[in-house]
Coordinates of C-alpha atoms in Angstrom, one line a residue:
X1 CA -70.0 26.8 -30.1
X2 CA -67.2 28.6 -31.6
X3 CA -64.9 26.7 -34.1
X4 CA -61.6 24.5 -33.2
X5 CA -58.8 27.4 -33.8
X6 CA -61.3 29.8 -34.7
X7 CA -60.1 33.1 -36.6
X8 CA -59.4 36.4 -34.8
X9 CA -62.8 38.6 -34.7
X10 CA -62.7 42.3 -35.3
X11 CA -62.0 44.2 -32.0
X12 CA -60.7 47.7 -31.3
X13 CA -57.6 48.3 -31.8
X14 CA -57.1 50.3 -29.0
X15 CA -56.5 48.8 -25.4
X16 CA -59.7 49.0 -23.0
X17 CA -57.4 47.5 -20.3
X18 CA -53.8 47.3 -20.0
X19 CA -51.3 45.8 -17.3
X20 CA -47.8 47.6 -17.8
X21 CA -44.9 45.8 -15.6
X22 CA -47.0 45.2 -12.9
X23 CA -45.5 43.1 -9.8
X24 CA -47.3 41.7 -6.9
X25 CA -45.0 40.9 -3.6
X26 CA -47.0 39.3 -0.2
X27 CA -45.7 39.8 3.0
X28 CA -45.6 37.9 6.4
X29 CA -43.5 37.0 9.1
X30 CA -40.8 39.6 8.1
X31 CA -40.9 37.5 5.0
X32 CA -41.6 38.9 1.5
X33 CA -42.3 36.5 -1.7
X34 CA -42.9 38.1 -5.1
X35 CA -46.1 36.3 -6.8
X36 CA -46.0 38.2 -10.3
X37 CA -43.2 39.4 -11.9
X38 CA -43.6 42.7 -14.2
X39 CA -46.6 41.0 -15.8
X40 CA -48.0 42.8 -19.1
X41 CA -50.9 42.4 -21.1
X42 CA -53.6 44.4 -22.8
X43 CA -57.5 43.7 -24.0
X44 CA -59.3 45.7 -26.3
X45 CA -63.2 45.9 -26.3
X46 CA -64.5 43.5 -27.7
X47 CA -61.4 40.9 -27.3
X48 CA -61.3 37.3 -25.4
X49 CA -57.6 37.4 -23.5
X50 CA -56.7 33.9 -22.2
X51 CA -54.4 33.9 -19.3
X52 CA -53.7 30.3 -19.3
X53 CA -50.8 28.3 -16.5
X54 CA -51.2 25.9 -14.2
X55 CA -52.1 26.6 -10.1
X56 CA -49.2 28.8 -8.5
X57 CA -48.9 30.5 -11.5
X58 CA -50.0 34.1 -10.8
X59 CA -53.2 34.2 -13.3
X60 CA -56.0 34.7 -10.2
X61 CA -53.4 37.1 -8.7
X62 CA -53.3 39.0 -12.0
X63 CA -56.8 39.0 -12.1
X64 CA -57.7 40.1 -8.2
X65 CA -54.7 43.1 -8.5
X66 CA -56.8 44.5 -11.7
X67 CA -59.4 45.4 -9.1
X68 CA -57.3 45.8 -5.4
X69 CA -58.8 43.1 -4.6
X70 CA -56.0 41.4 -2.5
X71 CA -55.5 41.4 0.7
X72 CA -53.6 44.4 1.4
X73 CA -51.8 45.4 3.1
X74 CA -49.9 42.0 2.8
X75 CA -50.3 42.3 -0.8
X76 CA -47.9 44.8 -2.4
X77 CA -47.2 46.3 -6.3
X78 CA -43.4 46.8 -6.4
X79 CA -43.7 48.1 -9.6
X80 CA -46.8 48.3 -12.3
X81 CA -49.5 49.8 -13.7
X82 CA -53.2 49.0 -14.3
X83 CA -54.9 51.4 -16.9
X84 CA -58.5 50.8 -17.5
X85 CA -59.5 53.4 -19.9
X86 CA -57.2 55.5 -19.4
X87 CA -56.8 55.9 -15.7
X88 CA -54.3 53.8 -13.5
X89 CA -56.8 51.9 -11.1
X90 CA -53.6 51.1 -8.9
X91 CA -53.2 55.1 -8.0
X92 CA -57.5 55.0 -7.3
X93 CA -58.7 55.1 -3.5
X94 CA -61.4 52.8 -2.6
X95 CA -64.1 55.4 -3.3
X96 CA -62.7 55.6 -6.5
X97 CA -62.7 52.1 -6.9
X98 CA -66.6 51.4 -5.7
X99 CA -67.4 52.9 -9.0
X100 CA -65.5 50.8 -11.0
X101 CA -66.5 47.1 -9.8
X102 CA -69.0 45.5 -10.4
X103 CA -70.0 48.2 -12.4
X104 CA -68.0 48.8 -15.4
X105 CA -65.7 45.8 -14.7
X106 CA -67.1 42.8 -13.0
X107 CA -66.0 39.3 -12.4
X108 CA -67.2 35.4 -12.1
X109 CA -65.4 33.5 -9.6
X110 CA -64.2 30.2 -9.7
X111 CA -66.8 27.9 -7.3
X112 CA -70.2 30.1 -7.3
X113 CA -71.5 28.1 -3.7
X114 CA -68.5 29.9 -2.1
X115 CA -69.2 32.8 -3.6
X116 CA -72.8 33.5 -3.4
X117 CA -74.6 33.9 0.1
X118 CA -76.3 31.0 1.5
X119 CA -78.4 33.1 3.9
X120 CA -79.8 35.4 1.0
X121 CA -82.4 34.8 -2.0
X122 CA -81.3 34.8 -5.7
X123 CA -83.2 37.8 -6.0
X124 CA -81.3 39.8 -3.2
X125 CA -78.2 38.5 -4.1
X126 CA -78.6 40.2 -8.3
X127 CA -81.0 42.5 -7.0
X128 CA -78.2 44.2 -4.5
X129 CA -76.0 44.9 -7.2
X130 CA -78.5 46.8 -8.9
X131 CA -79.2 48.9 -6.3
X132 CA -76.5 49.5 -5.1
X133 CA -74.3 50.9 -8.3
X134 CA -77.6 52.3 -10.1
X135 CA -80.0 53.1 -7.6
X136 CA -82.6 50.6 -8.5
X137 CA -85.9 50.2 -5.9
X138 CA -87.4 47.1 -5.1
X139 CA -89.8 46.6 -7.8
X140 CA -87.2 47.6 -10.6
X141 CA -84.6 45.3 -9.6
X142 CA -87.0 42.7 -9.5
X143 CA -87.8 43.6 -13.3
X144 CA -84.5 43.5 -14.2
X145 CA -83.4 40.6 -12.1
X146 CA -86.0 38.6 -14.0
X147 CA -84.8 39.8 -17.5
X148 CA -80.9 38.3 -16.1
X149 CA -82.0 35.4 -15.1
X150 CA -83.8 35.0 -18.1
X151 CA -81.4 36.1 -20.4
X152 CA -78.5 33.9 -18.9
X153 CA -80.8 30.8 -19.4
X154 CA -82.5 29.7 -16.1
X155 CA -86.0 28.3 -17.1
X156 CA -88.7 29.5 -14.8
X157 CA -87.1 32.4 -13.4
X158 CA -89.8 34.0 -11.2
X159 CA -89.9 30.8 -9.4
X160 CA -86.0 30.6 -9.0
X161 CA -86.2 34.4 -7.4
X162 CA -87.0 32.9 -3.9
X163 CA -84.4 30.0 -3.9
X164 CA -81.0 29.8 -2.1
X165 CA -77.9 29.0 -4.0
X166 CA -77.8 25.3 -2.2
X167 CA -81.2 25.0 -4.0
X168 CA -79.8 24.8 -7.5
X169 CA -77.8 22.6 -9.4
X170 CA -73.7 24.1 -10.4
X171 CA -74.8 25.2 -13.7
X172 CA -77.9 27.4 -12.1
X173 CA -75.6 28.8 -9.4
X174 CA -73.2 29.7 -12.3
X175 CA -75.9 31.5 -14.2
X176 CA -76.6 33.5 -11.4
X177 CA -73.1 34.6 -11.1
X178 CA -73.0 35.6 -14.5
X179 CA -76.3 37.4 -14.1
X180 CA -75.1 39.5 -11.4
X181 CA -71.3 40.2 -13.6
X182 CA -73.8 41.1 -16.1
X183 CA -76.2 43.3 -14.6
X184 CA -74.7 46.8 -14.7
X185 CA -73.2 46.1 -18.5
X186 CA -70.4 46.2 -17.4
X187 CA -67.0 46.6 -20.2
X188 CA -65.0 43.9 -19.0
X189 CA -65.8 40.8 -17.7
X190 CA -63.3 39.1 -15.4
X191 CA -63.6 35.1 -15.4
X192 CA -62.0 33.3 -12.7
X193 CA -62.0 29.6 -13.8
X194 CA -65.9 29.7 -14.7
X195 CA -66.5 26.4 -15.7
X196 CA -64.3 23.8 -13.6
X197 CA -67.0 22.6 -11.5
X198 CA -69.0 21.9 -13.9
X199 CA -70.0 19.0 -15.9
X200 CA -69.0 18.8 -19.9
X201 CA -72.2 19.0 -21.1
X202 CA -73.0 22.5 -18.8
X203 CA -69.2 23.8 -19.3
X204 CA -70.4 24.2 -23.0
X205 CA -73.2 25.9 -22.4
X206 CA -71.9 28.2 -20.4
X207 CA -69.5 28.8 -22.5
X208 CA -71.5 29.5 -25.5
X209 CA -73.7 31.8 -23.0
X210 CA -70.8 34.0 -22.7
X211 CA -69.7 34.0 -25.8
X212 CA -73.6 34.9 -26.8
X213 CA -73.5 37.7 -24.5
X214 CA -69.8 39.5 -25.4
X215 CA -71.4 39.8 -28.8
X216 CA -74.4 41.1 -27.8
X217 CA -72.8 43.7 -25.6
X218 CA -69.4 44.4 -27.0
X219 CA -67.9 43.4 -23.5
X220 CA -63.9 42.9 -23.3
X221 CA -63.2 39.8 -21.2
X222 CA -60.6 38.1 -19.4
X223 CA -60.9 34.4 -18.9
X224 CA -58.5 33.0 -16.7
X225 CA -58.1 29.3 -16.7
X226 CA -55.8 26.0 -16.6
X227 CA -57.7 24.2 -19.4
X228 CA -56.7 24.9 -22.9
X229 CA -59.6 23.0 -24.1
X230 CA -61.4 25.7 -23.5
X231 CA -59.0 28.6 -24.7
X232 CA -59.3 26.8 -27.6
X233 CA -63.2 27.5 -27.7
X234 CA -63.4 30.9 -26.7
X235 CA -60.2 33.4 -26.6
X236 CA -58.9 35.4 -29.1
X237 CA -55.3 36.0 -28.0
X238 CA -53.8 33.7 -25.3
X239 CA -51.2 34.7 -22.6
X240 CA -49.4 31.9 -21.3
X241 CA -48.2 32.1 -17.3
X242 CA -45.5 30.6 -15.5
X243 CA -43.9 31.7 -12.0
X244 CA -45.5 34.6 -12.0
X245 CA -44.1 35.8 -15.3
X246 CA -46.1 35.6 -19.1
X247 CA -43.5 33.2 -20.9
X248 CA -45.3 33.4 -23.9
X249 CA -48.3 35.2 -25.7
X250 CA -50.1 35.0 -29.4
X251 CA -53.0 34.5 -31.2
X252 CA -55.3 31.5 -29.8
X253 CA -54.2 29.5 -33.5
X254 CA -50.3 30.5 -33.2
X255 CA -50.1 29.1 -29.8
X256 CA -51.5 25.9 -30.2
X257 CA -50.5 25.5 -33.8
X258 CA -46.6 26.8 -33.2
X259 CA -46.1 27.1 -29.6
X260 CA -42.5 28.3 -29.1
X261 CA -41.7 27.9 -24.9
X262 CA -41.0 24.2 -23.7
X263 CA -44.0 25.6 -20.8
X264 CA -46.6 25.9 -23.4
X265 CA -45.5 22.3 -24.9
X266 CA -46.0 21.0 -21.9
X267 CA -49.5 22.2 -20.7
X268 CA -50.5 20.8 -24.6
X269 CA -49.5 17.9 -24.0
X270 CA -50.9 17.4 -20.4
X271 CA -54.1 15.7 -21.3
X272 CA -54.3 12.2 -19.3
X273 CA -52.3 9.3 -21.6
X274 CA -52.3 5.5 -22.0
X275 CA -54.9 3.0 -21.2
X276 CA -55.8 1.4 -18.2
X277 CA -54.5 -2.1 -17.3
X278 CA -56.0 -4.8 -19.4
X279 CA -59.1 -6.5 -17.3
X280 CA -58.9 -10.2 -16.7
X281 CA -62.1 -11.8 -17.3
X282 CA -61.8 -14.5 -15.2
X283 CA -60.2 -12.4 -12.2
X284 CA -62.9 -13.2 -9.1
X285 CA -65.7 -10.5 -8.3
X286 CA -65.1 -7.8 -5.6
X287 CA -68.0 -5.8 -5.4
X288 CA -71.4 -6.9 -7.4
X289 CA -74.5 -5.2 -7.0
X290 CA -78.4 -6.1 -8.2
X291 CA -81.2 -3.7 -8.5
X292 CA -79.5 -1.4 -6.1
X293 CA -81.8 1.4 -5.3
X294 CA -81.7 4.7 -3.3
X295 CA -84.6 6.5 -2.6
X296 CA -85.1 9.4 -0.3
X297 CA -88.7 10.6 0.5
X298 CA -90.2 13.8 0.2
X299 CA -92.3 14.7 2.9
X300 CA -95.0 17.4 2.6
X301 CA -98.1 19.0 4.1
X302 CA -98.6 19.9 8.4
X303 CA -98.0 16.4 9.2
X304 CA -94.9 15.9 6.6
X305 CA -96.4 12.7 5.2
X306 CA -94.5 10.9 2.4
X307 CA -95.8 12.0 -0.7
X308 CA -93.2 11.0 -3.4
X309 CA -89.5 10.2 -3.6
X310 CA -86.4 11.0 -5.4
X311 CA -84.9 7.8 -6.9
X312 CA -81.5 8.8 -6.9
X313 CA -80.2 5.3 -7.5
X314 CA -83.1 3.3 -9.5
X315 CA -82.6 -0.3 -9.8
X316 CA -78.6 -0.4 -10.7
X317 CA -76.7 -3.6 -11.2
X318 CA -72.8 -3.9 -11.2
X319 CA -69.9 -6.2 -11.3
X320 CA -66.3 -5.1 -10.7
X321 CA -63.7 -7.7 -10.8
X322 CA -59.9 -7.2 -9.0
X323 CA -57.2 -5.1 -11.2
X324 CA -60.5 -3.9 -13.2
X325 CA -61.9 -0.3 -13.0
X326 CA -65.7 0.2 -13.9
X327 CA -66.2 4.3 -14.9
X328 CA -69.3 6.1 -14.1
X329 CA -70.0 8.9 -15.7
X330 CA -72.8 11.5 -16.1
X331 CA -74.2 15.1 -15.0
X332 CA -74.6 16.0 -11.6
X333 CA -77.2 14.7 -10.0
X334 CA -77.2 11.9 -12.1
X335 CA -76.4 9.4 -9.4
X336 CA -73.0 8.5 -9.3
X337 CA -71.7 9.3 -6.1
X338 CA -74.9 8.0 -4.1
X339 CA -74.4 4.8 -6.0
X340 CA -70.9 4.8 -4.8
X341 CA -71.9 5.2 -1.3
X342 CA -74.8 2.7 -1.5
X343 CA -72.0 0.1 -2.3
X344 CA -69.7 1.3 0.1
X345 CA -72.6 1.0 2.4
X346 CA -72.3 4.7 3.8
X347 CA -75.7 5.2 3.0
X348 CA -78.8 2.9 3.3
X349 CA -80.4 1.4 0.1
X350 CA -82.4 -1.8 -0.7
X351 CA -81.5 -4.7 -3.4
X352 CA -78.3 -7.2 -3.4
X353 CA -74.7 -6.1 -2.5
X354 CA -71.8 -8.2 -2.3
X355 CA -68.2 -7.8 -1.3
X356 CA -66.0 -10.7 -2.0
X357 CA -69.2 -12.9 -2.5
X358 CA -70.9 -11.9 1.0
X359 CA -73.9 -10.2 1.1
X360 CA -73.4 -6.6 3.1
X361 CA -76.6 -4.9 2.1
X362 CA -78.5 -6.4 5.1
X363 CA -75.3 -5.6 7.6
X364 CA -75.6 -2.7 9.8
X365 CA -73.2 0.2 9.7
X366 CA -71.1 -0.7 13.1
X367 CA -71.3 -4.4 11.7
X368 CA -69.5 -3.3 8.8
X369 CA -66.7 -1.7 10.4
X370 CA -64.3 -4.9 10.1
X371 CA -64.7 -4.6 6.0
X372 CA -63.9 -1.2 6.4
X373 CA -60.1 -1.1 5.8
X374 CA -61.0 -3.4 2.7
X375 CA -63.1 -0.8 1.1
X376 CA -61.6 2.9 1.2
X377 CA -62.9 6.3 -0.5
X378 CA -60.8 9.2 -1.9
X379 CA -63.0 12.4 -2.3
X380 CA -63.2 15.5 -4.8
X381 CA -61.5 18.1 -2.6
X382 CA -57.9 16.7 -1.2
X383 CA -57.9 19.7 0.6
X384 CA -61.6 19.8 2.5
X385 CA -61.0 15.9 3.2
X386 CA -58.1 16.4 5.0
X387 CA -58.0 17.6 8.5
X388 CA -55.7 20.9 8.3
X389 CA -55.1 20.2 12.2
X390 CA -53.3 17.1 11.8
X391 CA -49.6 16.4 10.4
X392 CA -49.4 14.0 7.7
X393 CA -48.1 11.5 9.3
X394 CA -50.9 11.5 11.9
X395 CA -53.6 11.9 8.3
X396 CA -52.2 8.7 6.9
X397 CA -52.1 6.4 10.0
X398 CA -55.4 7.0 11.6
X399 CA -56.9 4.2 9.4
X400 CA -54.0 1.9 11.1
X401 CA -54.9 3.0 14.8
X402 CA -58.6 1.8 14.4
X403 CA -58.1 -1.3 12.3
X404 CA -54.0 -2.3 13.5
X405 CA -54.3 -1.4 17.1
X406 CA -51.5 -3.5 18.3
X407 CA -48.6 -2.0 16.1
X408 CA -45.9 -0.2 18.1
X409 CA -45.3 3.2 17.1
X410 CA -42.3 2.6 15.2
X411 CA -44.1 0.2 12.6
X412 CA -46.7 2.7 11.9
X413 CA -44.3 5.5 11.4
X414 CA -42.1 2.5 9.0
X415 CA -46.0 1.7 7.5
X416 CA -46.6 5.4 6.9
X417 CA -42.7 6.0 5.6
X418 CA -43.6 3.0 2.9
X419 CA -46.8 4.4 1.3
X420 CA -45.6 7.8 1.4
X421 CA -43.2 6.8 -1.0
X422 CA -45.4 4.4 -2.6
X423 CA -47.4 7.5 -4.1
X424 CA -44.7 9.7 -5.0
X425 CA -44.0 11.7 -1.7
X426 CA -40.6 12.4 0.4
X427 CA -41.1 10.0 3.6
X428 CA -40.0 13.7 4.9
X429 CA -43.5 15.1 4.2
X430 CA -45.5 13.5 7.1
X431 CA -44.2 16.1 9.4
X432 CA -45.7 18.6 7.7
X433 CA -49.9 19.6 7.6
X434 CA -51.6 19.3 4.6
X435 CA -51.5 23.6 3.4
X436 CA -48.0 23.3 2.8
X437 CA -48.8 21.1 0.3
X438 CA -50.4 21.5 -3.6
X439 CA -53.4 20.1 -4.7
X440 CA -51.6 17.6 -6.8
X441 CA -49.3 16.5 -3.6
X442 CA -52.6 16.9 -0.9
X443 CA -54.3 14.2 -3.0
X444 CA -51.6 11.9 -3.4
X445 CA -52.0 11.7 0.3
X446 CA -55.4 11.1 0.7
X447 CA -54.6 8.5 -1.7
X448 CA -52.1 7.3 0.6
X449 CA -54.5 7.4 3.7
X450 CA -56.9 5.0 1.4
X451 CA -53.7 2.6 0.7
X452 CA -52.2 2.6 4.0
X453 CA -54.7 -0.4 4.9
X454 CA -54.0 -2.2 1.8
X455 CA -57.7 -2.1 0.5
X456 CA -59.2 -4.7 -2.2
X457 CA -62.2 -1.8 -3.4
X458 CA -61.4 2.0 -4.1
X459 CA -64.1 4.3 -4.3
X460 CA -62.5 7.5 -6.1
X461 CA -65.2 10.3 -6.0
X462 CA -63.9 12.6 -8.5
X463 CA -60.8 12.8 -7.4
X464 CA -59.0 14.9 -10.2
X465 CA -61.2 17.2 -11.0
X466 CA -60.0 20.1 -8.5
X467 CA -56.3 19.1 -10.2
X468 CA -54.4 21.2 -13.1
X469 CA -54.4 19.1 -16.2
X470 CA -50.8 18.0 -15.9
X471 CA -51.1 17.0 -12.3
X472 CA -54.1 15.1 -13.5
X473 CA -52.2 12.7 -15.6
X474 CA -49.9 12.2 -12.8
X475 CA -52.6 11.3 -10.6
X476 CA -53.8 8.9 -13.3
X477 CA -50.4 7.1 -14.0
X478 CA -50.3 6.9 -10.1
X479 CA -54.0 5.3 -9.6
X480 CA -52.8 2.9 -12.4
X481 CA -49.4 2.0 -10.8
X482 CA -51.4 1.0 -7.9
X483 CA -54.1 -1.0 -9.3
X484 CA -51.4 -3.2 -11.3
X485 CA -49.0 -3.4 -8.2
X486 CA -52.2 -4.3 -5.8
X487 CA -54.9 -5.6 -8.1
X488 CA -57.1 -3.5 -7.1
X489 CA -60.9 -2.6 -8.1
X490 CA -61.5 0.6 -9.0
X491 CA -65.1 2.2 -9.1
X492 CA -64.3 5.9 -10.8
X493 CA -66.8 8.7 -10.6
X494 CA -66.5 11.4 -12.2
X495 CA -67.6 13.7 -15.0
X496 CA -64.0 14.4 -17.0
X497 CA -64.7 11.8 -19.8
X498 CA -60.8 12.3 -20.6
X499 CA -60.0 11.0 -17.3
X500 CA -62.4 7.6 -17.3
X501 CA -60.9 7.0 -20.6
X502 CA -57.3 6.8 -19.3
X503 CA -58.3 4.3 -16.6
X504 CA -61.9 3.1 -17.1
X505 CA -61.9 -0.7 -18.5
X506 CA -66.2 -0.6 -18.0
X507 CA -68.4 2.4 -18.2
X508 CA -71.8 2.9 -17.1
X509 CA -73.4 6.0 -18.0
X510 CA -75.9 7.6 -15.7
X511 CA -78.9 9.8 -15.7
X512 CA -81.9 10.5 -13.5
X513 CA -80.8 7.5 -11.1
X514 CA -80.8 5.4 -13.7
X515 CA -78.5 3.1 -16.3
X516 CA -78.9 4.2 -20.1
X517 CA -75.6 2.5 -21.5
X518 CA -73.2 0.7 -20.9
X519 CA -70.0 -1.6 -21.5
X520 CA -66.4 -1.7 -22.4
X521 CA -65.0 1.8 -22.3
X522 CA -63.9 1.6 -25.7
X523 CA -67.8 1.1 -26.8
X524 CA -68.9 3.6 -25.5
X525 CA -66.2 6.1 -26.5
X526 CA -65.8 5.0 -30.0
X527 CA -69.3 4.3 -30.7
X528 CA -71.9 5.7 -28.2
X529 CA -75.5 4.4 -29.0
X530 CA -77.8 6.7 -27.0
X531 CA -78.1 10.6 -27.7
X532 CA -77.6 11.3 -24.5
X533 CA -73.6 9.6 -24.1
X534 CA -73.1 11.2 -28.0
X535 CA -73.8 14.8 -26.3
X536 CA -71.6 14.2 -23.3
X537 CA -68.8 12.9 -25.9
X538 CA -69.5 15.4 -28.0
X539 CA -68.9 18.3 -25.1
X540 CA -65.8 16.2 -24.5
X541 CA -63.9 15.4 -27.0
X542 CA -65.8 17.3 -30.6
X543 CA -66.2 21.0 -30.0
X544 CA -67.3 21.1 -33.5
X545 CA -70.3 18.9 -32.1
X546 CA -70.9 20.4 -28.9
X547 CA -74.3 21.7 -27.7
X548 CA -75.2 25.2 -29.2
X549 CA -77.1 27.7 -28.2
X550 CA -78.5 28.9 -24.9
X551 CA -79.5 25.6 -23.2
X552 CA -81.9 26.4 -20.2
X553 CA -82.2 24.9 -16.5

């Protein structure tokens, strides 16, 4: 991995690509809104641009305009021009255009499971673009798909040619949509937010992969993102956005060392703050589990016998006590959120739970409705948990119609009014639906929809890592408001380590189903014992000591 601050390399001096005043305006309903505002910026080959800002901010829509790859005609360029070596791809028809993506510019979106097809093959997905911008037959687009996938880092590629993208874990999907940027060498790489999905420990390998491969191929790139730890680790010069206009650009060391523009301050110092409310030993247990375990059986041969399983969760226990959050943390498909749902008893599972001392493990699911509105979940995705054809309002109270049947319609709209502004949103907001809203404002409301019932056990799957880092440490101050107002137990999964450590008084550290450390947070943050927590703090917090090298899956 590339130094803290590291020193410019030697590029061209001359631009590959450069943006020159260029505007995008979207219309609808008679209504026009102007998205990026005479934008500017230039790469040489060679070079790392960051364009850096938080959601809203008109990076993507930078990006996407580069190749006319908005929706037009909604999408407009009031004024602007896009040169890639030397021509003005704004001017170019769409024949024109076909020969220029994914073929000499090329680009990794943000969430690869969206982007690749589930109905095709890993090798008809890389092989496609092959043959389609060079011509390639079947048996050489095999070969080179191979030599991709090989060269991008998936172990055992032949075998990974016949798999579909739900078949692979995040970082594998992300390989293959850096094979398939890759396979036509293209001279500049387009990265939509790469790496948000993706745990610490993969994040840095895949960003040392791409790092690896500019070198190798003398490939400009753009790398779009909201996290400046990772400008930090990979850009040369940084572009800073804000409402749709560049506020402030520099070398990657000028910006972070001297940034000038109270914008750029403030994405700096976004990073999640403050510790989490002190934990009372003596505070009485909510949830406590012993040798909880989760396996699920694989079934083979003509009469699908059970031949094996995958111990998802293997032999856990847990205690978390009121006002006390215990952090669970670890790669995907480690564990973390079927543990979470073994203790919420969504899913079955086998060995002792208890919720406020009673044993639930042995209760069926419609026997454990009543505890229900004690123990409430808030997922990843704010906006995929939330119905998009219900209001707010409507969101937020459903809890109250199964569990409070007998309040009028007034209290409910006074109980929904309340925890609206409990979490930091106008009691005017539950008329609206939840894609008027932002990410940080849609998850602030599935947090209210978990509150509403006055709950004594949280389960929070993840729920800032969709979130720009600023509206992150909102989310955090909020989560900790509302533990200290309502005493409330907090199991936190996710796989931000900066995150646990502004709320987590416990950790547990998973991997392969299983335990392998644990206690107080600031243990294992300060002084992990096992090489496995020491790489995922490493990838965390020490770039310096961050994996290296190509690391295989």
């Amino acid at each position: 991995m590339s130094e803290l601050n590291p020193e410019p390399r030697l590029v061209s001096t001359s631009p590959l690509l450069s943006v020159e005043n260029l505007s995008v305006a979207f219309s609808q309903g008679g209504k026009t809104t102007l998205a990026v505002d005479e934008v500017s910026f230039s790469i040489a080959k060679g070079e790392t641009l960051a364009l850096v800002g938080e959601s809203g901010s008109g990076k993507s829509v930078s990006a996407l305009s580069i190749l006319k790859l908005l929706p037009y005609p909604a999408a407009s360029h009031p004024s602007g021009a896009v040169y890639f070596d030397g021509e003005n791809l704004i001017d170019d028809d769409e024949r024109d255009l076909r020969k220029v993506r994914g073929n000499r510019i090329s680009m990794i979106f943000q969430e690869p499971m969206s982007s690749l097809n589930p109905l095709h093959t890993v090798e008809k997905q890389v092989g496609e673009v092959l043959k389609l911008h060079r011509g390639f037959g079947d048996k050489a687009a095999r070969e080179r798909t191979l030599e991709l996938l090989s060269k991008v880092g998936i172990r055992n590629a032949e075998e990974r040619l016949g798999a579909y993208p739900h078949q692979l874990s995040g970082g594998q999907r992300q390989r293959v949509m850096i094979a398939m940027a890759l396979a036509n060498d293209p001279d500049l790489l387009i990265a939509d937010e790469p790496t948000t999905a993706l745990d610490v420990t993969v994040q840095a390998q895949i960003l040392e992969l791409l790092k690896a491969l500019q070198a190798e191929r003398g490939m400009a790139m753009l790398f779009i993102t909201h996290d400046l730890g990772i400008v930090r680790r990979i850009a040369d010069r940084v572009c800073v956005m804000y409402r749709g206009k560049i506020v402030e650009e520099g070398a990657t060391r000028t910006i972070f060392d001297t940034p000038r523009h109270g914008y750029t301050k403030h994405l700096l110092a976004a990073e999640p703050k403050g510790h989490p409310p002190a934990a009372n030993v003596n505070a009485p247990v909510v949830m406590e589990a012993e040798d909880v375990k989760v396996w699920f059986p694989i079934r083979t041969g003509l009469l699908r016998r059970v031949t094996g399983h995958v111990k998802a969760v293997d032999g856990i226990d847990l205690t978390i006590r009121a006002g006390q959050t215990v952090g669970v943390v670890g790669e995907s498909g480690s564990g973390k959120t079927t543990l979470g749902l073994a203790l919420s008893r969504m899913i079955s599972s086998t060995g002792e739970i208890r919720f406020d001392g009673e044993r639930i493990d042995d209760r069926s699911f419609g026997s454990m409705r009543p505890l229900r509105r004690q123990m409430q979940i808030v997922f990843q995705d704010p906006y995929g948990s939330l119905s998009p054809r219900m209001s707010v309002a409507d969101i937020v109270a459903e809890g109250l119609s199964i569990h409070e049947r007998g309040l009028s319609a007034e209290e409910r709209d006074r109980r929904v009014v309340d925890v609206l502004r409990e979490v930091g949103l106008d009691a005017a907001a539950r008329f609206r639906f939840p894609h008027e809203f932002s990410g940080g404002q849609r998850q602030r409301i599935a947090i209210a929809r978990a509150m509403i019932l006055k709950p004594r056990f949280v389960m929070l799957d993840e729920p800032t890592s969709a979130l720009d880092m600023s509206v992150q440490a909102q989310v955090v101050d909020l989560l900790r408001d509302l533990q200290k107002r309502h005493d409330l137990a907090y199991l936190f999964i996710s796989h931000d380590l900066k995150v646990v450590r502004a709320l987590a008084n416990e950790v547990i550290v998973m991997r392969n189903g299983k335990v392998v450390e644990r206690g107080p947070a600031v243990e294992i943050f300060d002084r992990p014992r096992t090489d496995y927590t020491k790489a995922l703090m490493a990838a965390a917090f020490d770039i310096k000591a961050a994996p290296t090298g190509v690391v295989s899956e």
